[in-house]
Amino acid sequence: IILFLFSFGKKNIAQDCDVPQAFKTLEGNNISAEVQIDGTLFRDKSNPGFRINNLSDSLIATIFVEGLWIGGFDNNGELRLAAGEYNSDFNYDYAAGPIILNNGQMTFDCENFDQLWEVFDYEVQQHIADFADNGIINNAIPNIFGYPGHQNLFFEIFNGFNLPYNSHGLAPFFDNNNDGIYNPAAGDYPLPESVHPEAIPSHLIWGIFNDAGTNHTRSGGEPINAEIHQTVWAFNCENNDILNNSIFASHKIINKGSSPIDSMFVGFWTDMELGCYTDDHLGCIPEMNTYYFYNKDSIDGHLGPECLNDSPTFGDNPPVQAVTFLNQEMDNFIYFGNNIGGVGPIHPPWTPNGYYSYLTGWFSSSGGQPLTYGSDGFGGSQIAKFAFPDHPNDTLGWSMSQVNLPYSDRKSVANIKIGTLQPDESISITKAYAFYQDENLDHLSTVDLVYDNTPALQQMFNTNFESACNFLIDNENIIEEQFIQIFPNPTTDILNIKMENSSLATFSIFDIYGKKVLE
């Protein structure tokens, strides 16, 4: 195996990392989703980032942005909190890259890691077929050989900087020989955790970020010292409409600090945008660990106020967007309005304690007020954990439709109760984002699809998606690309590999016969 180490150097930065800029677009099926590593998903700065591909308007969407919130208390009882929302160069809580510990001190390689790594199904299929042929990789695919799997010896060749050791591993992969090390030359390849090795996603995007590399100018909270590994993927399944209209995201959260984080919650704040964003309603199905968004009326954007900036709408066939926690139990679900600055009883948080109140399922108003059953959920006598938990068509239930709340731009927060996260302990949260639309159903009956299909989606996850789609390798359509020759065994011949014209701009690798194999 060629072991060619080429380093451009590493710059460690302590708690002054810039807001991460990296983003890629997940385009694995009917969903097109913007992926970032700044503590948010589905945001491309100016347009909604969770879009539906098979519609005539390419900008029509169901989610504008989602943000990761984390909160809890250290050994001294001090609140630690980080939140992702509408991040800007001056308001953000997360930095790119891992937390690197040197003798108890934290350093940050945020510049090198301000990027996302991706791989496509045809690349993995080609890689599998290549290795299956004779146990040797003849064509090294950069997205696979440069993937940041644990202790990948090829990482520096393809990325130009060193991959740090991490006791929790890094990007998830299929370990062909079960040695715990990502070695693509031995048949390993990128694969999300809890996914069968034959259930190859059509598109996978991975990145890493933390909340310790910058001051928390978004929430004002003190850092948790959390490192987050984020994996987002999709399946392209012509024989499975549920998977073809869903994407998946996993967040692995590691406590890299020296103190346990107690009374810890992890939440996902969502700015929904079902076409027109002023006529959206929200609800949840606690027993399915699911929350969802649907239209207030039968025509999206026509019966309510005009949408700003002429936002595209779904017209007379409004959909439903659902989100399901697949491996964790949803502890509470709450919402707030768009009345900025603490005006009104149900307003956005603007202090660390306010953010933490929403994480625990309480409103941030007046130092924290519990969610209560009925009406808009504020000021009642019966404390509740889940806002609007009943079907909108249930005339006796509590739903936003039945209480007929006015048109507004609302946000929701769905939360997981972690309890205590010890130093060097991790927790993983995997979610499915499923889109539903049926021209034969109205805006309320479409919610039936969430109730009907979420159990099937959960079952697919529970069985690692093994039989959920036709994942057969199509050898005839594998894209052939010649890259670098990978030899099967280390021999004295590898000493004849030479490098010339090495610089930050370009370098060349030659094989033992003088043939250039990589530039």
Short mmCIF file of C-alpha atoms in Angstrom, two decimals:
data_model
loop_
_atom_site.label_atom_id
_atom_site.label_comp_id
_atom_site.label_asym_id
_atom_site.label_seq_id
_atom_site.Cartn_x
_atom_site.Cartn_y
_atom_site.Cartn_z
CA ILE A 1 0.00 0.00 0.00
CA ILE A 2 1.27 3.42 -0.91
CA LEU A 3 1.94 5.41 2.27
CA PHE A 4 2.71 8.92 1.07
CA LEU A 5 2.45 11.60 3.73
CA PHE A 6 2.22 15.16 2.45
CA SER A 7 1.46 17.82 5.05
CA PHE A 8 0.57 21.47 4.55
CA GLY A 9 0.74 22.16 8.27
CA LYS A 10 -1.97 22.76 10.86
CA LYS A 11 -3.07 25.93 12.55
CA ASN A 12 -4.53 25.57 16.01
CA ILE A 13 -6.88 28.33 17.07
CA ALA A 14 -8.13 28.83 20.62
CA GLN A 15 -11.70 30.08 21.06
CA ASP A 16 -11.74 32.58 18.22
CA CYS A 17 -12.81 30.45 15.26
CA ASP A 18 -14.88 32.19 12.61
CA VAL A 19 -18.44 31.09 11.85
CA PRO A 20 -18.23 27.95 9.66
CA GLN A 21 -18.80 28.61 5.97
CA ALA A 22 -18.87 25.08 4.55
CA PHE A 23 -22.06 23.74 2.99
CA LYS A 24 -23.09 21.08 0.51
CA THR A 25 -26.43 20.14 -1.01
CA LEU A 26 -27.78 16.67 -0.30
CA GLU A 27 -29.47 15.49 -3.51
CA GLY A 28 -30.06 11.79 -3.11
CA ASN A 29 -33.76 11.49 -3.98
CA ASN A 30 -36.85 13.75 -4.21
CA ILE A 31 -35.47 16.01 -1.47
CA SER A 32 -32.80 18.67 -1.94
CA ALA A 33 -31.38 19.78 1.42
CA GLU A 34 -28.64 22.23 2.36
CA VAL A 35 -26.17 20.82 4.90
CA GLN A 36 -23.92 22.98 7.11
CA ILE A 37 -21.66 22.49 10.15
CA ASP A 38 -22.55 25.67 12.03
CA GLY A 39 -25.16 24.05 14.27
CA THR A 40 -27.92 24.41 11.68
CA LEU A 41 -29.30 22.43 8.77
CA PHE A 42 -31.32 23.32 5.66
CA ARG A 43 -30.24 26.95 5.34
CA ASP A 44 -28.57 28.58 2.35
CA LYS A 45 -28.51 32.11 3.85
CA SER A 46 -31.32 33.57 1.74
CA ASN A 47 -33.64 30.73 0.66
CA PRO A 48 -35.30 27.82 2.48
CA GLY A 49 -32.98 24.84 2.46
CA PHE A 50 -35.29 21.80 2.53
CA ARG A 51 -36.76 21.75 -0.97
CA ILE A 52 -38.86 19.35 -3.00
CA ASN A 53 -37.24 18.36 -6.31
CA ASN A 54 -40.17 17.05 -8.32
CA LEU A 55 -42.12 20.33 -8.30
CA SER A 56 -42.16 22.99 -10.98
CA ASP A 57 -40.79 25.70 -8.66
CA SER A 58 -37.27 24.77 -7.51
CA LEU A 59 -37.47 27.07 -4.48
CA ILE A 60 -40.64 25.69 -2.91
CA ALA A 61 -39.80 24.21 0.47
CA THR A 62 -41.10 22.84 3.75
CA ILE A 63 -38.33 23.86 6.21
CA PHE A 64 -36.44 27.13 6.21
CA VAL A 65 -33.82 26.19 8.82
CA GLU A 66 -33.30 23.84 11.78
CA GLY A 67 -30.95 24.48 14.70
CA LEU A 68 -29.27 22.27 17.31
CA TRP A 69 -29.76 23.37 20.92
CA ILE A 70 -27.86 21.80 23.84
CA GLY A 71 -28.13 22.79 27.49
CA GLY A 72 -27.24 21.52 30.97
CA PHE A 73 -25.36 22.31 34.20
CA ASP A 74 -21.74 21.69 35.19
CA ASN A 75 -20.40 20.57 38.59
CA ASN A 76 -20.68 24.11 39.91
CA GLY A 77 -24.32 24.42 38.93
CA GLU A 78 -23.51 26.83 36.11
CA LEU A 79 -25.70 26.68 33.02
CA ARG A 80 -23.88 25.59 29.87
CA LEU A 81 -25.71 26.19 26.60
CA ALA A 82 -25.26 26.36 22.83
CA ALA A 83 -27.84 27.11 20.14
CA GLY A 84 -27.92 27.28 16.36
CA GLU A 85 -30.44 29.57 14.64
CA TYR A 86 -30.03 32.27 11.99
CA ASN A 87 -26.26 32.32 12.29
CA SER A 88 -24.25 35.25 10.99
CA ASP A 89 -20.64 36.42 11.17
CA PHE A 90 -21.44 38.06 14.50
CA ASN A 91 -24.02 35.69 16.03
CA TYR A 92 -23.04 32.03 16.30
CA ASP A 93 -22.28 29.41 18.97
CA TYR A 94 -20.53 26.64 17.00
CA ALA A 95 -17.12 26.33 15.34
CA ALA A 96 -15.91 23.87 12.72
CA GLY A 97 -13.75 20.88 13.60
CA PRO A 98 -12.94 18.62 16.53
CA ILE A 99 -11.87 19.55 20.05
CA ILE A 100 -8.21 18.49 20.30
CA LEU A 101 -7.03 17.78 23.84
CA ASN A 102 -3.34 18.25 24.66
CA ASN A 103 -2.51 17.65 28.33
CA GLY A 104 -5.96 18.81 29.30
CA GLN A 105 -5.82 21.92 27.11
CA MET A 106 -8.22 22.43 24.22
CA THR A 107 -7.07 23.50 20.76
CA PHE A 108 -9.07 23.78 17.56
CA ASP A 109 -8.26 23.04 13.94
CA CYS A 110 -11.25 24.97 12.66
CA GLU A 111 -9.74 26.20 9.40
CA ASN A 112 -8.89 22.74 8.01
CA PHE A 113 -12.18 21.24 9.14
CA ASP A 114 -14.42 23.99 7.78
CA GLN A 115 -15.54 21.58 5.08
CA LEU A 116 -17.87 18.64 4.50
CA TRP A 117 -17.01 15.22 3.11
CA GLU A 118 -19.42 13.47 0.76
CA VAL A 119 -19.73 10.15 -1.07
CA PHE A 120 -22.21 8.84 -3.65
CA ASP A 121 -23.67 5.37 -4.09
CA TYR A 122 -22.03 4.77 -7.49
CA GLU A 123 -18.63 5.46 -5.92
CA VAL A 124 -19.24 2.96 -3.11
CA GLN A 125 -20.58 0.39 -5.59
CA GLN A 126 -17.50 0.79 -7.77
CA HIS A 127 -15.27 0.46 -4.71
CA ILE A 128 -17.04 -2.72 -3.54
CA ALA A 129 -16.84 -4.28 -6.99
CA ASP A 130 -13.17 -3.33 -7.30
CA PHE A 131 -12.27 -5.02 -4.01
CA ALA A 132 -14.48 -8.06 -4.65
CA ASP A 133 -12.67 -8.74 -7.92
CA ASN A 134 -9.38 -9.88 -6.34
CA GLY A 135 -9.12 -8.32 -2.88
CA ILE A 136 -7.11 -5.40 -4.26
CA ILE A 137 -8.22 -1.84 -4.90
CA ASN A 138 -7.00 -0.88 -8.35
CA ASN A 139 -8.75 2.49 -8.59
CA ALA A 140 -8.66 4.70 -5.50
CA ILE A 141 -11.70 6.98 -5.46
CA PRO A 142 -10.85 10.26 -3.69
CA ASN A 143 -14.20 10.59 -1.87
CA ILE A 144 -13.62 7.15 -0.35
CA PHE A 145 -9.86 7.23 0.23
CA GLY A 146 -9.97 10.79 1.57
CA TYR A 147 -12.92 10.10 3.90
CA PRO A 148 -12.21 11.00 7.59
CA GLY A 149 -12.80 7.54 9.02
CA HIS A 150 -10.92 6.57 12.19
CA GLN A 151 -7.12 6.48 11.64
CA ASN A 152 -7.41 6.54 7.84
CA LEU A 153 -3.79 6.31 6.63
CA PHE A 154 -4.74 7.79 3.26
CA PHE A 155 -6.50 10.87 4.65
CA GLU A 156 -3.51 13.23 4.48
CA ILE A 157 -2.72 12.29 0.88
CA PHE A 158 -6.12 13.43 -0.31
CA ASN A 159 -6.79 16.29 2.14
CA GLY A 160 -3.38 17.85 2.74
CA PHE A 161 -3.53 17.82 6.53
CA ASN A 162 -3.33 15.30 9.32
CA LEU A 163 -6.36 13.45 10.68
CA PRO A 164 -6.30 13.67 14.50
CA TYR A 165 -6.86 10.64 16.67
CA ASN A 166 -10.29 10.54 18.29
CA SER A 167 -11.28 7.97 20.89
CA HIS A 168 -14.89 8.12 19.64
CA GLY A 169 -13.90 7.63 16.03
CA LEU A 170 -14.85 10.14 13.38
CA ALA A 171 -16.92 9.60 10.22
CA PRO A 172 -18.92 6.33 10.31
CA PHE A 173 -17.96 3.45 8.01
CA PHE A 174 -18.36 -0.24 7.20
CA ASP A 175 -15.41 -2.04 8.76
CA ASN A 176 -14.78 -4.96 6.40
CA ASN A 177 -12.23 -6.74 8.62
CA ASN A 178 -13.54 -5.47 12.00
CA ASP A 179 -10.19 -4.00 13.07
CA GLY A 180 -11.68 -0.66 14.16
CA ILE A 181 -9.62 1.31 11.62
CA TYR A 182 -10.93 2.84 8.42
CA ASN A 183 -8.83 1.28 5.67
CA PRO A 184 -10.40 1.63 2.21
CA ALA A 185 -7.63 -0.50 0.71
CA ALA A 186 -8.98 -3.39 2.83
CA GLY A 187 -12.54 -2.96 1.53
CA ASP A 188 -13.87 -0.44 4.09
CA TYR A 189 -16.26 2.26 2.84
CA PRO A 190 -18.38 5.14 4.22
CA LEU A 191 -21.67 4.06 5.80
CA PRO A 192 -23.93 5.65 8.43
CA GLU A 193 -24.20 3.93 11.78
CA SER A 194 -27.16 1.53 12.10
CA VAL A 195 -27.34 1.04 8.33
CA HIS A 196 -26.87 -2.41 6.77
CA PRO A 197 -23.66 -2.66 4.68
CA GLU A 198 -25.73 -3.48 1.60
CA ALA A 199 -28.13 -0.55 2.15
CA ILE A 200 -25.91 2.00 0.48
CA PRO A 201 -27.21 5.60 0.64
CA SER A 202 -27.42 7.44 -2.66
CA HIS A 203 -25.69 10.43 -1.05
CA LEU A 204 -23.93 10.85 2.31
CA ILE A 205 -22.47 14.04 3.80
CA TRP A 206 -20.39 14.16 7.01
CA GLY A 207 -18.91 16.99 9.06
CA ILE A 208 -17.67 17.80 12.56
CA PHE A 209 -18.14 20.89 14.76
CA ASN A 210 -18.00 21.97 18.41
CA ASP A 211 -19.24 24.67 20.75
CA ALA A 212 -15.90 25.39 22.49
CA GLY A 213 -13.97 27.07 19.67
CA THR A 214 -15.82 30.37 19.79
CA ASN A 215 -17.69 32.69 22.13
CA HIS A 216 -21.44 32.11 22.17
CA THR A 217 -22.61 35.34 20.61
CA ARG A 218 -25.92 33.77 19.47
CA SER A 219 -27.28 32.46 22.81
CA GLY A 220 -24.96 34.13 25.31
CA GLY A 221 -24.44 30.76 27.00
CA GLU A 222 -21.23 29.37 28.44
CA PRO A 223 -19.67 26.58 26.32
CA ILE A 224 -20.58 22.97 27.04
CA ASN A 225 -17.31 21.74 25.46
CA ALA A 226 -19.32 19.47 23.20
CA GLU A 227 -18.03 17.94 19.98
CA ILE A 228 -20.66 17.00 17.40
CA HIS A 229 -20.31 14.49 14.56
CA GLN A 230 -23.02 15.08 11.97
CA THR A 231 -24.05 12.58 9.27
CA VAL A 232 -26.79 13.35 6.74
CA TRP A 233 -27.89 10.88 4.08
CA ALA A 234 -30.64 9.83 1.67
CA PHE A 235 -31.75 6.71 -0.21
CA ASN A 236 -32.92 6.70 -3.81
CA CYS A 237 -35.60 4.02 -3.94
CA GLU A 238 -37.96 3.82 -6.90
CA ASN A 239 -39.78 0.98 -5.13
CA ASN A 240 -40.20 2.83 -1.81
CA ASP A 241 -42.03 6.18 -1.81
CA ILE A 242 -41.46 6.70 1.91
CA LEU A 243 -37.67 6.52 1.59
CA ASN A 244 -37.66 8.41 -1.68
CA ASN A 245 -39.31 11.36 0.08
CA SER A 246 -37.25 11.25 3.27
CA ILE A 247 -33.75 12.12 4.42
CA PHE A 248 -31.91 11.19 7.62
CA ALA A 249 -29.59 13.04 9.98
CA SER A 250 -27.56 11.78 12.92
CA HIS A 251 -25.85 13.91 15.58
CA LYS A 252 -23.28 12.25 17.84
CA ILE A 253 -22.64 14.59 20.78
CA ILE A 254 -19.50 14.02 22.89
CA ASN A 255 -18.69 15.71 26.21
CA LYS A 256 -15.04 16.75 25.73
CA GLY A 257 -14.99 18.76 28.97
CA SER A 258 -13.74 17.76 32.40
CA SER A 259 -17.11 18.18 34.13
CA PRO A 260 -20.28 16.10 33.79
CA ILE A 261 -23.20 17.95 32.21
CA ASP A 262 -26.25 17.35 34.37
CA SER A 263 -29.96 17.94 33.64
CA MET A 264 -28.95 17.94 29.98
CA PHE A 265 -31.40 18.36 27.12
CA VAL A 266 -30.82 18.30 23.37
CA GLY A 267 -33.36 20.12 21.25
CA PHE A 268 -34.05 20.81 17.60
CA TRP A 269 -35.48 24.25 16.88
CA THR A 270 -37.32 24.44 13.54
CA ASP A 271 -38.41 27.39 11.45
CA MET A 272 -41.02 25.70 9.29
CA GLU A 273 -41.91 27.01 5.85
CA LEU A 274 -44.56 24.99 4.04
CA GLY A 275 -44.53 27.23 1.01
CA CYS A 276 -46.08 30.31 2.55
CA TYR A 277 -44.77 30.52 6.12
CA THR A 278 -47.58 32.58 7.68
CA ASP A 279 -50.30 29.91 7.41
CA ASP A 280 -48.50 26.89 8.89
CA HIS A 281 -49.70 24.86 11.84
CA LEU A 282 -47.77 22.36 13.93
CA GLY A 283 -48.51 19.26 15.96
CA CYS A 284 -46.92 16.13 17.38
CA ILE A 285 -47.50 12.41 17.92
CA PRO A 286 -45.74 11.68 21.23
CA GLU A 287 -46.15 7.89 21.03
CA MET A 288 -44.32 7.93 17.66
CA ASN A 289 -41.67 10.46 18.77
CA THR A 290 -42.81 12.60 15.85
CA TYR A 291 -43.65 16.23 15.22
CA TYR A 292 -45.05 17.66 12.02
CA PHE A 293 -46.17 20.78 10.16
CA TYR A 294 -49.32 21.19 8.06
CA ASN A 295 -51.28 24.01 6.44
CA LYS A 296 -53.84 26.05 8.38
CA ASP A 297 -56.29 26.06 5.48
CA SER A 298 -56.97 24.19 2.26
CA ILE A 299 -55.03 26.54 -0.03
CA ASP A 300 -51.45 27.38 0.83
CA GLY A 301 -50.83 31.11 0.85
CA HIS A 302 -54.19 32.20 -0.57
CA LEU A 303 -56.53 32.59 2.38
CA GLY A 304 -54.08 34.20 4.78
CA PRO A 305 -51.86 37.28 4.61
CA GLU A 306 -49.69 37.75 1.57
CA CYS A 307 -46.29 36.08 1.94
CA LEU A 308 -43.33 38.41 2.02
CA ASN A 309 -40.98 38.39 -0.97
CA ASP A 310 -43.61 36.55 -3.01
CA SER A 311 -42.65 33.19 -1.50
CA PRO A 312 -43.72 30.27 -3.73
CA THR A 313 -46.64 28.22 -2.41
CA PHE A 314 -48.08 24.73 -2.78
CA GLY A 315 -51.43 26.17 -3.86
CA ASP A 316 -54.45 23.89 -3.46
CA ASN A 317 -52.39 20.79 -2.57
CA PRO A 318 -50.54 21.66 0.67
CA PRO A 319 -48.26 18.91 2.03
CA VAL A 320 -47.22 17.77 5.50
CA GLN A 321 -43.62 17.70 6.71
CA ALA A 322 -42.87 15.26 9.55
CA VAL A 323 -39.76 14.71 11.69
CA THR A 324 -39.27 11.51 13.73
CA PHE A 325 -36.73 10.65 16.41
CA LEU A 326 -35.73 7.11 15.44
CA ASN A 327 -33.45 6.11 18.32
CA GLN A 328 -34.46 8.41 21.17
CA GLU A 329 -37.67 9.27 23.01
CA MET A 330 -39.06 12.75 22.56
CA ASP A 331 -39.40 14.28 26.04
CA ASN A 332 -41.38 17.41 25.15
CA PHE A 333 -42.54 19.56 22.25
CA ILE A 334 -43.21 23.29 22.42
CA TYR A 335 -43.41 26.35 20.17
CA PHE A 336 -43.20 30.13 20.18
CA GLY A 337 -44.16 33.04 17.95
CA ASN A 338 -42.08 35.48 15.97
CA ASN A 339 -42.53 38.41 18.35
CA ILE A 340 -38.89 39.41 18.82
CA GLY A 341 -37.57 41.14 21.95
CA GLY A 342 -39.70 39.47 24.59
CA VAL A 343 -42.97 41.06 23.50
CA GLY A 344 -46.08 39.00 24.27
CA PRO A 345 -46.40 35.86 26.37
CA ILE A 346 -45.02 33.33 23.83
CA HIS A 347 -41.86 34.91 22.48
CA PRO A 348 -38.45 33.72 21.28
CA PRO A 349 -35.69 33.20 23.86
CA TRP A 350 -33.15 35.97 24.26
CA THR A 351 -31.18 34.82 27.34
CA PRO A 352 -29.42 31.51 28.12
CA ASN A 353 -32.09 30.74 30.72
CA GLY A 354 -34.75 31.43 28.12
CA TYR A 355 -33.21 28.91 25.73
CA TYR A 356 -32.97 26.33 28.49
CA SER A 357 -36.63 26.89 29.43
CA TYR A 358 -37.69 25.91 25.92
CA LEU A 359 -35.38 22.88 26.04
CA THR A 360 -37.26 21.65 29.11
CA GLY A 361 -40.67 22.33 27.54
CA TRP A 362 -41.44 25.61 29.33
CA PHE A 363 -42.06 29.02 27.83
CA SER A 364 -39.34 31.58 28.57
CA SER A 365 -41.87 34.27 29.54
CA SER A 366 -41.61 35.81 33.01
CA GLY A 367 -38.74 33.61 34.13
CA GLY A 368 -40.31 30.44 32.77
CA GLN A 369 -43.94 29.38 32.49
CA PRO A 370 -45.13 25.82 31.93
CA LEU A 371 -46.88 24.65 28.80
CA THR A 372 -50.51 23.98 29.69
CA TYR A 373 -53.21 21.92 28.01
CA GLY A 374 -55.69 23.71 25.74
CA SER A 375 -55.95 26.93 23.72
CA ASP A 376 -52.50 28.30 22.81
CA GLY A 377 -50.85 26.38 25.66
CA PHE A 378 -50.14 29.39 27.84
CA GLY A 379 -51.68 30.28 31.20
CA GLY A 380 -53.89 27.23 31.76
CA SER A 381 -54.20 25.05 34.84
CA GLN A 382 -53.18 21.60 33.52
CA ILE A 383 -49.44 21.29 32.82
CA ALA A 384 -48.61 19.51 29.56
CA LYS A 385 -45.39 18.21 27.97
CA PHE A 386 -46.48 18.16 24.34
CA ALA A 387 -48.11 21.01 22.44
CA PHE A 388 -51.00 20.02 20.14
CA PRO A 389 -50.66 16.21 20.47
CA ASP A 390 -53.96 15.25 18.81
CA HIS A 391 -54.95 14.75 15.19
CA PRO A 392 -56.23 18.01 13.60
CA ASN A 393 -59.41 16.19 12.54
CA ASP A 394 -60.19 15.13 16.12
CA THR A 395 -62.90 17.55 17.19
CA LEU A 396 -62.42 16.60 20.86
CA GLY A 397 -58.63 16.77 20.78
CA TRP A 398 -56.12 19.55 21.36
CA SER A 399 -54.67 20.62 18.02
CA MET A 400 -53.75 23.97 16.54
CA SER A 401 -56.47 23.45 13.95
CA GLN A 402 -59.24 22.87 16.50
CA VAL A 403 -58.34 25.92 18.60
CA ASN A 404 -58.05 27.91 15.34
CA LEU A 405 -55.01 29.98 16.21
CA PRO A 406 -54.50 33.03 13.98
CA TYR A 407 -52.08 33.27 11.08
CA SER A 408 -48.50 33.70 12.28
CA ASP A 409 -44.88 32.76 11.67
CA ARG A 410 -44.14 30.18 14.39
CA LYS A 411 -41.12 28.09 15.43
CA SER A 412 -41.09 24.76 17.26
CA VAL A 413 -38.62 23.06 19.61
CA ALA A 414 -38.61 19.24 19.98
CA ASN A 415 -36.46 17.97 22.83
CA ILE A 416 -34.68 14.88 24.11
CA LYS A 417 -33.90 14.51 27.82
CA ILE A 418 -30.35 13.18 28.24
CA GLY A 419 -29.91 13.42 32.02
CA THR A 420 -26.19 13.37 32.80
CA LEU A 421 -23.46 13.18 30.17
CA GLN A 422 -20.14 12.27 31.76
CA PRO A 423 -16.75 13.48 30.43
CA ASP A 424 -15.80 11.55 27.27
CA GLU A 425 -19.32 10.08 27.10
CA SER A 426 -21.43 10.43 23.96
CA ILE A 427 -25.07 10.33 22.90
CA SER A 428 -26.37 9.81 19.35
CA ILE A 429 -29.66 11.14 18.00
CA THR A 430 -30.97 10.04 14.59
CA LYS A 431 -33.96 11.67 12.91
CA ALA A 432 -35.98 11.10 9.75
CA TYR A 433 -37.47 14.00 7.79
CA ALA A 434 -40.42 12.70 5.76
CA PHE A 435 -42.43 14.69 3.20
CA TYR A 436 -46.05 13.74 2.42
CA GLN A 437 -48.35 15.04 -0.31
CA ASP A 438 -51.39 13.52 -2.00
CA GLU A 439 -53.53 15.31 -4.57
CA ASN A 440 -56.58 13.36 -3.36
CA LEU A 441 -56.26 14.51 0.27
CA ASP A 442 -56.94 17.89 1.85
CA HIS A 443 -54.60 19.70 4.24
CA LEU A 444 -55.91 17.85 7.31
CA SER A 445 -56.38 14.38 5.84
CA THR A 446 -52.77 14.44 4.62
CA VAL A 447 -51.80 14.23 8.29
CA ASP A 448 -53.18 10.66 8.15
CA LEU A 449 -50.14 9.74 6.06
CA VAL A 450 -47.88 10.64 8.97
CA TYR A 451 -49.84 8.37 11.33
CA ASP A 452 -49.98 5.58 8.74
CA ASN A 453 -46.37 5.62 7.48
CA THR A 454 -44.26 6.57 10.49
CA PRO A 455 -44.41 3.02 11.97
CA ALA A 456 -43.12 1.63 8.67
CA LEU A 457 -40.32 4.20 8.62
CA GLN A 458 -39.41 3.26 12.19
CA GLN A 459 -39.38 -0.43 11.28
CA MET A 460 -37.04 0.23 8.35
CA PHE A 461 -34.63 1.95 10.73
CA ASN A 462 -34.95 -0.86 13.31
CA THR A 463 -33.92 -3.40 10.66
CA ASN A 464 -31.06 -1.20 9.36
CA PHE A 465 -32.90 -0.56 6.06
CA GLU A 466 -31.75 -4.01 4.95
CA SER A 467 -34.77 -4.88 2.79
CA ALA A 468 -36.25 -1.43 2.35
CA CYS A 469 -34.90 -0.76 -1.12
CA ASN A 470 -33.31 -2.45 -4.12
CA PHE A 471 -29.64 -1.92 -3.33
CA LEU A 472 -28.26 -4.29 -5.99
CA ILE A 473 -25.01 -3.15 -7.54
CA ASP A 474 -25.39 -2.21 -11.21
CA ASN A 475 -21.98 -3.19 -12.52
CA GLU A 476 -22.84 -2.17 -16.09
CA ASN A 477 -23.41 1.45 -15.12
CA ILE A 478 -20.54 1.89 -12.66
CA ILE A 479 -18.58 4.98 -13.60
CA GLU A 480 -14.99 4.00 -14.40
CA GLU A 481 -12.37 6.53 -13.39
CA GLN A 482 -8.63 5.87 -13.15
CA PHE A 483 -6.95 7.34 -10.12
CA ILE A 484 -4.00 6.12 -8.09
CA GLN A 485 -2.78 2.50 -8.10
CA ILE A 486 -2.97 0.89 -4.66
CA PHE A 487 -0.60 -2.05 -4.24
CA PRO A 488 -1.80 -5.05 -2.19
CA ASN A 489 1.14 -5.41 0.17
CA PRO A 490 3.93 -3.20 1.50
CA THR A 491 7.14 -4.15 -0.33
CA THR A 492 10.48 -2.57 -1.06
CA ASP A 493 8.98 -1.34 -4.35
CA ILE A 494 7.08 1.42 -2.54
CA LEU A 495 10.40 3.04 -1.70
CA ASN A 496 10.71 3.87 -5.40
CA ILE A 497 7.60 6.05 -5.30
CA LYS A 498 8.90 9.56 -5.80
CA MET A 499 7.51 13.06 -5.57
CA GLU A 500 8.43 16.07 -7.69
CA ASN A 501 7.33 19.70 -7.88
CA SER A 502 5.92 19.55 -4.36
CA SER A 503 4.30 22.78 -3.28
CA LEU A 504 1.06 24.03 -1.86
CA ALA A 505 -0.30 24.12 -5.40
CA THR A 506 0.54 20.75 -6.95
CA PHE A 507 2.54 17.56 -6.60
CA SER A 508 2.89 14.37 -8.61
CA ILE A 509 3.26 10.71 -7.58
CA PHE A 510 4.95 8.20 -9.90
CA ASP A 511 4.86 4.40 -9.71
CA ILE A 512 7.94 2.19 -9.75
CA TYR A 513 7.93 2.20 -13.55
CA GLY A 514 8.04 5.97 -13.86
CA LYS A 515 4.37 6.39 -14.78
CA LYS A 516 2.59 9.36 -13.21
CA VAL A 517 -0.37 7.98 -11.22
CA LEU A 518 -1.58 11.06 -9.32
CA GLU A 519 -1.19 14.81 -9.68
#
